[in-house]
Amino acid sequence: MKITTELIAHISQLSRLSLPEGEQAAMAAQLERIVDYMDVLSRLDTGDIEPMSHVFPVRNVLRADEEQPSCDREALLANAPARDEESFLTPKSVE
Amino acid sequence: MELRQLTALELGAVIRRGEVSVAEAAQAALAAIEAEDGALNSFITVEGERALERAAQLQPGVKEAQSPLYGVPMALKDNICTKGIKTTCASKILGDFRPPYDATVVERLAAAGALGLGKLNLDEFAMGSTSETSWYGPTRNPWDPDRAPGGSSGGAAAAVAAGLSWYAVGSDTGGSIRQPAAHCGVTGIKPTYGTVSRYGLVAYASSLDQMGPVCRDAGDCAAVLDVLQGRDRRDATSLDGDYGHLLESLSGDVRGLRVGLPAECFGDGLDGQVRQAVLAAADVLKSRGAQLVELSLPALEYGVPAYYIIAAAEASSNLARFDGVKYGWRAQGYGDLSELYHKTRTQGFGLEVKRRILLGSFVLSAGYYEAYYRKALQVKAVIKGAFDEAFARCDLLLTPVAPATAPRLGESLGDPLEMYLGDVYTVPANLAGLPGLSMPCGFDRQGLPIGAQLIGPHFGEGRLLNAAYAFQQDTHYHKQTPKGGQRA
Amino acid sequence: MNWETVIGLETHVELATKSKIFCGCTTRFGGAPNTHCCPVCTGMPGALPVLNQAVLEYAVRAGVALNCHITRYSKFDRKNYFYPDLPKAYQISQLYLPIAVGGRVELSTPSGTVSVGIHELHMEEDAGKLVHDPWTDQTRADYNRCGVPLIEIVTQPDFRTADQVIAYLEQLKETLQYLGVSDCKMQEGSLRCDVNLSVRPLGSRELGTRTEMKNLNSFKAIARAIDYEARRQIELLEQGGRVVQETRRWDENKDATYAMRSKEDAQDYRYFPEPDLPPIELDEGWLARLRAAQPELAPAKRARYQADYGLPAYDCQMITSDRVLAQFFEGLVELGAPAKQAANWIMGEVLGALSARGMEPREMCLSAGTLARLIALVEEGKLNRNTAVKVFEAVFDQDGDVDAYVRAHGLEQVNDAGVVQAAVERAIQAHPQSVADFRGGKEKVFGFLVGQVMRELKGKADPKLVNTLLRQVLGGT
């Protein structure tokens, strides 16, 4: 199928990626080749086979409702690129 | 005694007997890294001081040690979280990230008395087959510095092959342990999905990722896997099982073992020398009493497309959290939140990672989900069904690991689809959650190692390791070192 | 033209589990920012979710109470979108196989019964809280709320008026509180409601273009937002305009809705099955046990109280307005208190005392045993009602010992006719003018004289006896 620059723009926005102008066409061409190749799957008649998201029939893996100590806040914030004493900081994110 | 020539188990034994101290072993490795890794670039982070402190801490417990690997220095692929130690995934976007916690495997290794040397290079976020997409530069193949060590656990395979570490823990999503092991002439195993906890492995494709050992031989792999495997309450996909007996179960007896040779794995696209070496490996097993079974697995043809759809889809979601807010690197010069996201992610990820994120977003997006992602999950069911049928007829499968030996640096980057196709023999085991082992089975005319793959049914790691152990009783490929020497 | 408003609701309810949905951090409201967090709920690389079994149980309980079909094979999915309150950049939710589907609830409203379809109920994780600091122009992200378990309940577009919506939410709140699965406190955000609204010409069967309203923090805000938005859409259409499908935010101060910029981005959540969480398969036995253990809900209790105890509808409504009160009432009756007396005490003294202290019924210390003893003493004529109220006030806060208090303060009712007779006579002698007024026909003075007698006896006399003897003495002279 044709991977248009509009489609690239759409999925780039969904992925929060902005390819430089120069890279967009090459990326579109590569993805088109890859997606065309993936179309071999349509040769396989999968009918109403149940899509397999989990390879093992494991079910109901649950934990008891028990409170565990939380992490030290400093340890969680230590890696933040922008922070104050108690929070992660971002540019304006509320209306 | 040339410590670097020993296997991990041999080193563990001499440490236990008091012939070598833990510190001496650590110093030997650190000196080798210091001298040789500048050229090889298998490590991203070397934790020399920490390693020597750990050696001092371990030494008093040598006599009472339970694990045969007690005190043996090792290294971790740098997508495994280590508390307080930089964990980069070979990506610029993780910056100086120091996890506030250890991965479960790190805890298990520590409990067994492992000594960590540092963190190993890989393809960025484990996405690649050559270890060239690393933000920290490519790792080179110890057998030929102009060649790639394979990937994505290229640092792990190169370090073990070069004798810089006695063993390494890597991760395998579509062949990332097995293929570099093959290209570097070492032994590696991707265990059954769910038998090694993924807690603390930075996820690439959660339904396919699995960690495992990269070692000098099958015995070491068994010993390391005995440490790594186990049910973990923190990983809901982790399985119950009777773990911890792999090493003791190695007998070398393969009499009556039915070894399946799928025709699809020996056809077009396979290098002639690789084919010859792998078929010769089949003959070695036969000579020890195994029985060869010819079979056909046409579904394998669909492995690569199904794999890249599923892996890319999960990756696009797993890597969305890298946005410059909570950890890692943040771009400069953004006006608002949207720009912060776009600039950080565009500049922070390398090209291959961006390609897979875009591909993954595409196959999940409205209008395409059914045709691609859902279809791939159906194909996954078909492939698993095909393996189930095959394992009714044989006990394990023998195939090549890769269509050819190690590529030259740079050769694979121009054509991503070609690179993806190189994963044809390894991805089916990930899709079906099966164990897969890679062992050296020869050298091509340029002296580059060739690997053979064994695939087993679920929980079949014991069978694979025993077959590899048997093979290594009669062969010496695993004992060759890149410098022309031969290990003990 | 006459217009009809069509409304559907998406209600998010925080579940009252101890720990979060996928990790062991506390769900407690408040707390200093980022102190109820761990690698799992802050989306650290490598961290993995494990489902809290109480979340599953509570969700199924809610689904059963809303008459839903419980999905026997259910899964979690990832909903992918970028926002700083969502640290993994995906929310673990349920799209393809939600835990409960196809329910129905009947509402009684002043204008009759309304039947509302429940499209689905699913489990998901809550997001964090963002607070903007206008001084620094930075937004602070606090992840304490990340991973607090939610159920989202989606109705069919079956509402036509704000009153019906409020009636539904009140009933939903009551039901979930009865089940003990949520405290449903709107002011703390544990019950949040998004309103989907469209209008169409009356009689039309087609649905108009809808808008989704967010930031509705009280029942009052919901009612006003519905009225505003219906009017806005009708005016727009009558002027030849067109309703745009969008998310609108209710501004409490301006009493208006406006389009949210952040939601303009065409959304494509790229849902797919969550690979980190195995599916849930419900065992019929487990489900049957859960159904059997389902508590009796308010409507059933109301019907039973009317039928079994002959209580007025008003009383039943009051007592069942809170599960703890209803349990308290049942405790009183079980311990022998006459139902009507028990109801009166609850509606009067108990609710009064709670309200004076600003307390919720569940915070009350007083036991049913204590109040039952007090009621018994009144019934047996050992305490009069007014004294009993004083005793109640004295024992309420610490669940004190009624008998000990009565003894210590000598409050037992005076039933000795001789003692009362003497007090009556003393009162008459002390107030000759009042006696004369009464005899001159001023019946009102009688009450004053009763009060004087009671005062003589420190309020402990049996009022009936005082009445009788006073009349005898006054009439007989």
Tab-separated table of C-alpha atoms in Angstrom, chain C residues 83-452:
chain	number	residue	atom	x	y	z
C	83	TYR	CA	0.003	13.635	28.600
C	84	PRO	CA	2.177	14.473	31.596
C	85	ASP	CA	-0.370	13.055	34.058
C	86	LEU	CA	0.053	9.625	32.446
C	87	PRO	CA	3.659	8.584	33.109
C	88	LYS	CA	3.691	5.446	30.912
C	89	ALA	CA	2.006	7.388	28.081
C	90	TYR	CA	-0.602	4.655	28.023
C	91	GLN	CA	-3.454	3.895	30.338
C	92	ILE	CA	-4.149	0.276	31.172
C	93	SER	CA	-7.866	-0.038	30.546
C	94	GLN	CA	-10.334	-2.434	28.932
C	95	LEU	CA	-11.688	-1.915	25.431
C	96	TYR	CA	-12.267	-5.230	23.716
C	97	LEU	CA	-13.443	-7.424	26.588
C	98	PRO	CA	-14.646	-5.268	29.514
C	99	ILE	CA	-15.455	-7.054	32.751
C	100	ALA	CA	-19.209	-6.308	32.599
C	101	VAL	CA	-21.604	-5.384	29.788
C	102	GLY	CA	-25.296	-4.871	29.065
C	103	GLY	CA	-26.783	-3.872	32.403
C	104	ARG	CA	-29.911	-1.937	33.311
C	105	VAL	CA	-31.093	0.156	36.231
C	106	GLU	CA	-34.571	1.455	37.023
C	107	LEU	CA	-34.831	4.945	38.479
C	108	SER	CA	-37.823	6.309	40.286
C	109	THR	CA	-38.123	10.035	39.632
C	110	PRO	CA	-40.948	12.438	40.485
C	111	SER	CA	-42.078	12.167	36.858
C	112	GLY	CA	-42.150	8.372	36.856
C	113	THR	CA	-39.858	5.398	36.398
C	114	VAL	CA	-36.960	5.648	33.961
C	115	SER	CA	-35.044	2.662	32.677
C	116	VAL	CA	-31.373	3.282	31.925
C	117	GLY	CA	-29.210	0.861	29.958
C	118	ILE	CA	-25.635	0.235	31.107
C	119	HIS	CA	-23.493	-0.213	28.019
C	120	GLU	CA	-20.432	-1.480	29.892
C	121	LEU	CA	-18.364	-1.330	33.019
C	122	HIS	CA	-14.606	-1.662	32.834
C	123	MET	CA	-11.541	-1.497	35.070
C	124	GLU	CA	-8.734	0.968	34.521
C	125	GLU	CA	-6.061	3.004	36.278
C	126	ASP	CA	-6.407	6.625	37.306
C	127	ALA	CA	-3.984	9.306	36.096
C	128	GLY	CA	-1.961	11.748	38.186
C	129	LYS	CA	-2.663	15.334	39.071
C	130	LEU	CA	-1.251	18.397	37.349
C	131	VAL	CA	-1.117	21.729	39.101
C	132	HIS	CA	-0.072	24.814	37.220
C	133	ASP	CA	1.960	27.447	39.004
C	134	PRO	CA	1.233	30.800	37.352
C	135	TRP	CA	4.277	32.412	39.009
C	136	THR	CA	6.828	30.113	37.439
C	137	ASP	CA	4.568	29.184	34.497
C	138	GLN	CA	5.481	25.548	35.152
C	139	THR	CA	3.131	22.627	35.700
C	140	ARG	CA	3.858	20.298	38.612
C	141	ALA	CA	3.108	16.614	38.095
C	142	ASP	CA	2.056	14.654	41.179
C	143	TYR	CA	1.693	10.904	40.582
C	144	ASN	CA	0.063	9.944	43.891
C	145	ARG	CA	-3.223	9.273	42.107
C	146	CYS	CA	-1.599	7.323	39.255
C	147	GLY	CA	-2.750	3.743	39.461
C	148	VAL	CA	-5.605	4.305	41.859
C	149	PRO	CA	-8.164	1.773	40.629
C	150	LEU	CA	-11.164	3.023	38.694
C	151	ILE	CA	-14.249	1.525	37.214
C	152	GLU	CA	-15.778	3.403	34.326
C	153	ILE	CA	-19.507	2.920	33.907
C	154	VAL	CA	-20.893	3.899	30.516
C	155	THR	CA	-24.654	4.262	30.078
C	156	GLN	CA	-26.744	4.172	26.947
C	157	PRO	CA	-28.041	7.589	25.837
C	158	ASP	CA	-31.222	7.022	27.829
C	159	PHE	CA	-31.505	10.272	29.813
C	160	ARG	CA	-33.708	13.167	28.687
C	161	THR	CA	-33.415	15.583	31.607
C	162	ALA	CA	-30.922	16.742	34.184
C	163	ASP	CA	-33.238	15.418	36.916
C	164	GLN	CA	-32.980	11.907	35.520
C	165	VAL	CA	-29.197	12.201	35.403
C	166	ILE	CA	-29.045	13.323	39.026
C	167	ALA	CA	-31.440	10.561	40.087
C	168	TYR	CA	-29.177	8.017	38.352
C	169	LEU	CA	-26.041	9.363	39.955
C	170	GLU	CA	-27.634	9.404	43.391
C	171	GLN	CA	-28.755	5.836	42.979
C	172	LEU	CA	-25.358	4.804	41.606
C	173	LYS	CA	-23.595	6.464	44.507
C	174	GLU	CA	-25.898	4.789	47.008
C	175	THR	CA	-25.407	1.401	45.346
C	176	LEU	CA	-21.620	1.607	45.232
C	177	GLN	CA	-21.436	2.829	48.810
C	178	TYR	CA	-23.685	-0.038	49.901
C	179	LEU	CA	-21.423	-2.484	48.130
C	180	GLY	CA	-18.498	-0.924	49.932
C	181	VAL	CA	-16.589	-0.631	46.660
C	182	SER	CA	-16.242	3.159	46.723
C	183	ASP	CA	-16.843	6.092	48.990
C	184	CYS	CA	-18.027	8.115	45.979
C	185	LYS	CA	-16.848	11.480	47.245
C	186	MET	CA	-17.223	13.957	44.430
C	187	GLN	CA	-15.275	16.622	46.282
C	188	GLU	CA	-12.260	14.266	46.481
C	189	GLY	CA	-12.755	13.160	42.905
C	190	SER	CA	-13.625	9.567	43.740
C	191	LEU	CA	-16.777	9.921	41.625
C	192	ARG	CA	-16.392	11.838	38.384
C	193	CYS	CA	-18.826	12.158	35.577
C	194	ASP	CA	-18.515	13.111	31.915
C	195	VAL	CA	-21.751	14.012	30.161
C	196	ASN	CA	-22.386	13.250	26.485
C	197	LEU	CA	-25.196	15.417	25.212
C	198	SER	CA	-26.974	16.005	21.920
C	199	VAL	CA	-30.309	17.470	20.939
C	200	ARG	CA	-32.813	16.493	18.253
C	201	PRO	CA	-36.269	17.576	17.139
C	202	LEU	CA	-38.860	15.956	19.360
C	203	GLY	CA	-40.103	12.787	17.708
C	204	SER	CA	-36.921	12.266	15.700
C	205	ARG	CA	-35.248	8.914	16.158
C	206	GLU	CA	-31.840	9.900	14.895
C	207	LEU	CA	-29.207	11.096	17.310
C	208	GLY	CA	-27.756	14.570	16.839
C	209	THR	CA	-24.047	15.372	17.008
C	210	ARG	CA	-22.937	15.179	20.609
C	211	THR	CA	-20.466	17.012	22.747
C	212	GLU	CA	-18.698	15.626	25.782
C	213	MET	CA	-18.549	17.758	28.915
C	214	LYS	CA	-15.812	17.403	31.504
C	215	ASN	CA	-14.826	18.995	34.811
C	216	LEU	CA	-18.234	18.535	36.422
C	217	ASN	CA	-17.423	18.532	40.116
C	218	SER	CA	-20.838	18.422	41.775
C	219	PHE	CA	-24.398	17.326	41.079
C	220	LYS	CA	-25.292	20.991	40.882
C	221	ALA	CA	-22.622	21.609	38.245
C	222	ILE	CA	-23.884	18.624	36.256
C	223	ALA	CA	-27.470	19.902	36.275
C	224	ARG	CA	-26.428	23.396	35.283
C	225	ALA	CA	-24.035	22.227	32.606
C	226	ILE	CA	-26.734	20.055	31.060
C	227	ASP	CA	-29.174	22.963	30.952
C	228	TYR	CA	-26.536	25.284	29.537
C	229	GLU	CA	-25.263	22.886	26.901
C	230	ALA	CA	-28.744	21.848	25.723
C	231	ARG	CA	-29.673	25.513	25.355
C	232	ARG	CA	-26.431	26.263	23.540
C	233	GLN	CA	-26.928	23.447	21.056
C	234	ILE	CA	-30.594	24.312	20.446
C	235	GLU	CA	-29.776	27.976	19.863
C	236	LEU	CA	-26.964	27.011	17.541
C	237	LEU	CA	-29.226	24.745	15.481
C	238	GLU	CA	-32.099	27.213	15.437
C	239	GLN	CA	-29.760	29.846	14.037
C	240	GLY	CA	-28.840	27.448	11.252
C	241	GLY	CA	-25.539	26.452	12.827
C	242	ARG	CA	-24.037	23.031	13.360
C	243	VAL	CA	-22.925	21.257	16.511
C	244	VAL	CA	-19.279	20.221	16.416
C	245	GLN	CA	-18.338	16.930	18.043
C	246	GLU	CA	-15.839	18.021	20.687
C	247	THR	CA	-14.894	17.936	24.321
C	248	ARG	CA	-16.059	20.917	26.316
C	249	ARG	CA	-15.033	21.997	29.752
C	250	TRP	CA	-17.528	23.308	32.282
C	251	ASP	CA	-16.427	26.553	33.863
C	252	GLU	CA	-18.042	26.785	37.239
C	253	ASN	CA	-17.336	30.507	37.622
C	254	LYS	CA	-18.591	31.557	34.218
C	255	ASP	CA	-21.489	29.117	34.216
C	256	ALA	CA	-20.648	28.080	30.675
C	257	THR	CA	-18.903	25.318	28.692
C	258	TYR	CA	-16.101	25.937	26.260
C	259	ALA	CA	-14.144	23.745	23.862
C	260	MET	CA	-10.937	22.221	25.257
C	261	ARG	CA	-7.885	22.902	23.122
C	262	SER	CA	-5.885	19.923	24.355
C	263	LYS	CA	-8.511	17.547	22.997
C	264	GLU	CA	-8.595	19.082	19.529
C	265	ASP	CA	-5.962	16.688	18.298
C	266	ALA	CA	-7.787	13.955	16.413
C	267	GLN	CA	-7.562	11.071	18.858
C	268	ASP	CA	-6.428	7.650	17.830
C	269	TYR	CA	-5.693	5.698	20.987
C	270	ARG	CA	-4.219	2.669	19.201
C	271	TYR	CA	-5.665	0.238	21.712
C	272	PHE	CA	-4.121	-3.233	21.816
C	273	PRO	CA	-4.143	-6.114	24.312
C	274	GLU	CA	-1.893	-5.389	27.326
C	275	PRO	CA	0.940	-7.934	26.953
C	276	ASP	CA	2.043	-7.577	30.578
C	277	LEU	CA	-1.250	-8.819	32.060
C	278	PRO	CA	-2.632	-12.301	31.412
C	279	PRO	CA	-6.383	-12.531	30.757
C	280	ILE	CA	-8.953	-13.008	33.503
C	281	GLU	CA	-11.127	-16.070	33.399
C	282	LEU	CA	-13.914	-16.150	35.968
C	283	ASP	CA	-14.838	-19.381	37.589
C	284	GLU	CA	-18.590	-19.996	37.902
C	285	GLY	CA	-18.208	-21.111	41.509
C	286	TRP	CA	-16.342	-17.950	42.423
C	287	LEU	CA	-18.993	-15.868	40.721
C	288	ALA	CA	-21.805	-17.723	42.493
C	289	ARG	CA	-20.146	-17.199	45.882
C	290	LEU	CA	-19.709	-13.536	45.118
C	291	ARG	CA	-23.342	-13.173	44.101
C	292	ALA	CA	-24.438	-14.899	47.287
C	293	ALA	CA	-22.315	-12.580	49.387
C	294	GLN	CA	-23.666	-9.491	47.631
C	295	PRO	CA	-25.119	-7.219	50.343
C	296	GLU	CA	-28.809	-6.253	50.333
C	297	LEU	CA	-29.069	-2.909	48.543
C	298	ALA	CA	-31.058	0.146	49.589
C	299	PRO	CA	-34.214	-0.389	47.504
C	300	ALA	CA	-34.591	-3.933	48.857
C	301	LYS	CA	-34.052	-2.718	52.395
C	302	ARG	CA	-36.629	0.044	51.990
C	303	ALA	CA	-39.213	-2.412	50.751
C	304	ARG	CA	-38.440	-4.800	53.579
C	305	TYR	CA	-38.601	-2.125	56.300
C	306	GLN	CA	-41.987	-1.013	55.043
C	307	ALA	CA	-43.334	-4.523	54.831
C	308	ASP	CA	-41.815	-6.028	57.980
C	309	TYR	CA	-41.831	-3.083	60.340
C	310	GLY	CA	-44.592	-0.934	58.908
C	311	LEU	CA	-42.290	2.051	58.835
C	312	PRO	CA	-43.398	5.068	56.817
C	313	ALA	CA	-41.722	5.481	53.423
C	314	TYR	CA	-40.035	8.644	54.625
C	315	ASP	CA	-38.388	6.844	57.532
C	316	CYS	CA	-37.226	4.019	55.274
C	317	GLN	CA	-35.683	6.503	52.864
C	318	MET	CA	-33.840	8.307	55.654
C	319	ILE	CA	-32.511	5.216	57.355
C	320	THR	CA	-31.314	3.558	54.169
C	321	SER	CA	-29.644	6.683	52.844
C	322	ASP	CA	-26.447	5.222	54.238
C	323	ARG	CA	-25.482	1.598	54.604
C	324	VAL	CA	-23.987	2.118	58.056
C	325	LEU	CA	-27.179	3.748	59.299
C	326	ALA	CA	-29.264	0.927	57.912
C	327	GLN	CA	-27.008	-1.622	59.575
C	328	PHE	CA	-27.284	0.361	62.807
C	329	PHE	CA	-31.061	0.324	62.534
C	330	GLU	CA	-31.090	-3.401	61.933
C	331	GLY	CA	-28.858	-3.841	64.955
C	332	LEU	CA	-31.245	-1.899	67.162
C	333	VAL	CA	-34.239	-3.916	66.007
C	334	GLU	CA	-32.358	-7.151	66.497
C	335	LEU	CA	-31.601	-6.138	70.072
C	336	GLY	CA	-35.299	-5.639	70.739
C	337	ALA	CA	-35.874	-1.953	70.089
C	338	PRO	CA	-39.319	-1.255	68.616
C	339	ALA	CA	-38.751	-0.384	64.936
C	340	LYS	CA	-40.477	2.965	65.043
C	341	GLN	CA	-38.604	4.000	68.170
C	342	ALA	CA	-35.338	2.915	66.598
C	343	ALA	CA	-36.138	4.898	63.452
C	344	ASN	CA	-37.039	7.994	65.480
C	345	TRP	CA	-33.814	7.864	67.442
C	346	ILE	CA	-31.766	7.495	64.255
C	347	MET	CA	-33.524	10.235	62.332
C	348	GLY	CA	-33.553	12.571	65.328
C	349	GLU	CA	-30.757	12.176	67.803
C	350	VAL	CA	-28.252	10.111	65.817
C	351	LEU	CA	-28.317	12.198	62.640
C	352	GLY	CA	-28.449	15.359	64.757
C	353	ALA	CA	-25.395	14.375	66.753
C	354	LEU	CA	-23.480	13.382	63.592
C	355	SER	CA	-24.374	16.571	61.826
C	356	ALA	CA	-23.403	18.683	64.850
C	357	ARG	CA	-19.998	17.000	64.784
C	358	GLY	CA	-19.618	17.057	61.026
C	359	MET	CA	-19.220	13.271	61.017
C	360	GLU	CA	-20.161	10.504	58.609
C	361	PRO	CA	-22.156	7.560	59.964
C	362	ARG	CA	-19.185	5.254	59.406
C	363	GLU	CA	-17.123	7.411	61.763
C	364	MET	CA	-19.640	7.005	64.595
C	365	CYS	CA	-18.394	5.339	67.753
C	366	LEU	CA	-21.803	4.689	69.356
C	367	SER	CA	-22.810	1.039	69.186
C	368	ALA	CA	-26.256	-0.320	68.492
C	369	GLY	CA	-26.083	-2.117	71.850
C	370	THR	CA	-25.755	1.145	73.748
C	371	LEU	CA	-28.625	2.870	72.004
C	372	ALA	CA	-30.761	-0.258	72.249
C	373	ARG	CA	-30.230	-0.264	76.021
C	374	LEU	CA	-31.253	3.385	76.204
C	375	ILE	CA	-34.399	2.740	74.201
C	376	ALA	CA	-35.198	-0.231	76.443
C	377	LEU	CA	-34.902	1.894	79.575
C	378	VAL	CA	-37.377	4.382	78.097
C	379	GLU	CA	-39.695	1.578	77.035
C	380	GLU	CA	-39.566	0.041	80.504
C	381	GLY	CA	-40.384	3.391	82.036
C	382	LYS	CA	-37.080	3.608	83.820
C	383	LEU	CA	-35.971	6.759	82.015
C	384	ASN	CA	-38.075	9.438	80.560
C	385	ARG	CA	-37.480	10.492	76.978
C	386	ASN	CA	-35.946	13.862	77.802
C	387	THR	CA	-33.518	12.410	80.305
C	388	ALA	CA	-32.701	9.688	77.794
C	389	VAL	CA	-31.679	12.359	75.290
C	390	LYS	CA	-29.289	13.781	77.855
C	391	VAL	CA	-27.863	10.328	78.478
C	392	PHE	CA	-27.540	9.858	74.722
C	393	GLU	CA	-25.495	13.018	74.397
C	394	ALA	CA	-23.319	11.876	77.265
C	395	VAL	CA	-22.575	8.414	75.884
C	396	PHE	CA	-22.520	9.215	72.141
C	397	ASP	CA	-18.886	10.113	71.631
C	398	GLN	CA	-17.270	7.282	73.544
C	399	ASP	CA	-20.013	4.691	73.408
C	400	GLY	CA	-20.349	5.025	77.183
C	401	ASP	CA	-22.143	2.672	79.563
C	402	VAL	CA	-25.793	3.789	79.788
C	403	ASP	CA	-26.607	2.009	83.047
C	404	ALA	CA	-23.496	3.254	84.778
C	405	TYR	CA	-24.223	6.797	83.676
C	406	VAL	CA	-27.838	6.649	84.826
C	407	ARG	CA	-26.751	5.253	88.186
C	408	ALA	CA	-23.921	7.706	88.663
C	409	HIS	CA	-26.162	10.657	87.967
C	410	GLY	CA	-29.263	9.282	89.701
C	411	LEU	CA	-31.355	9.726	86.613
C	412	GLU	CA	-33.777	6.872	87.043
C	413	GLN	CA	-37.327	7.913	86.458
C	414	VAL	CA	-39.343	8.712	89.578
C	415	ASN	CA	-42.413	6.521	89.434
C	416	ASP	CA	-43.349	6.718	93.117
C	417	ALA	CA	-46.813	8.358	93.254
C	418	GLY	CA	-46.235	9.578	96.811
C	419	VAL	CA	-43.044	11.443	95.831
C	420	VAL	CA	-44.708	12.944	92.770
C	421	GLN	CA	-47.813	13.876	94.828
C	422	ALA	CA	-45.637	15.766	97.291
C	423	ALA	CA	-43.888	17.630	94.489
C	424	VAL	CA	-47.232	18.534	92.944
C	425	GLU	CA	-48.396	20.002	96.193
C	426	ARG	CA	-45.232	21.985	96.678
C	427	ALA	CA	-45.583	23.424	93.178
C	428	ILE	CA	-49.176	24.440	93.768
C	429	GLN	CA	-48.309	26.176	96.995
C	430	ALA	CA	-45.439	28.030	95.389
C	431	HIS	CA	-47.519	29.363	92.454
C	432	PRO	CA	-50.942	30.367	93.730
C	433	GLN	CA	-51.442	32.891	90.918
C	434	SER	CA	-50.931	30.255	88.270
C	435	VAL	CA	-53.338	27.918	90.016
C	436	ALA	CA	-55.924	30.680	90.099
C	437	ASP	CA	-55.364	31.435	86.398
C	438	PHE	CA	-55.809	27.787	85.513
C	439	ARG	CA	-58.959	27.512	87.459
C	440	GLY	CA	-60.127	30.717	85.785
C	441	GLY	CA	-59.938	28.848	82.503
C	442	LYS	CA	-56.390	29.442	81.295
C	443	GLU	CA	-55.575	25.907	80.239
C	444	LYS	CA	-52.120	27.023	78.974
C	445	VAL	CA	-50.889	27.470	82.508
C	446	PHE	CA	-51.105	23.710	83.010
C	447	GLY	CA	-47.923	23.184	81.045
C	448	PHE	CA	-46.085	25.699	83.218
C	449	LEU	CA	-47.171	23.854	86.331
C	450	VAL	CA	-46.053	20.503	84.871
C	451	GLY	CA	-42.675	22.073	84.240
C	452	GLN	CA	-42.464	23.242	87.835
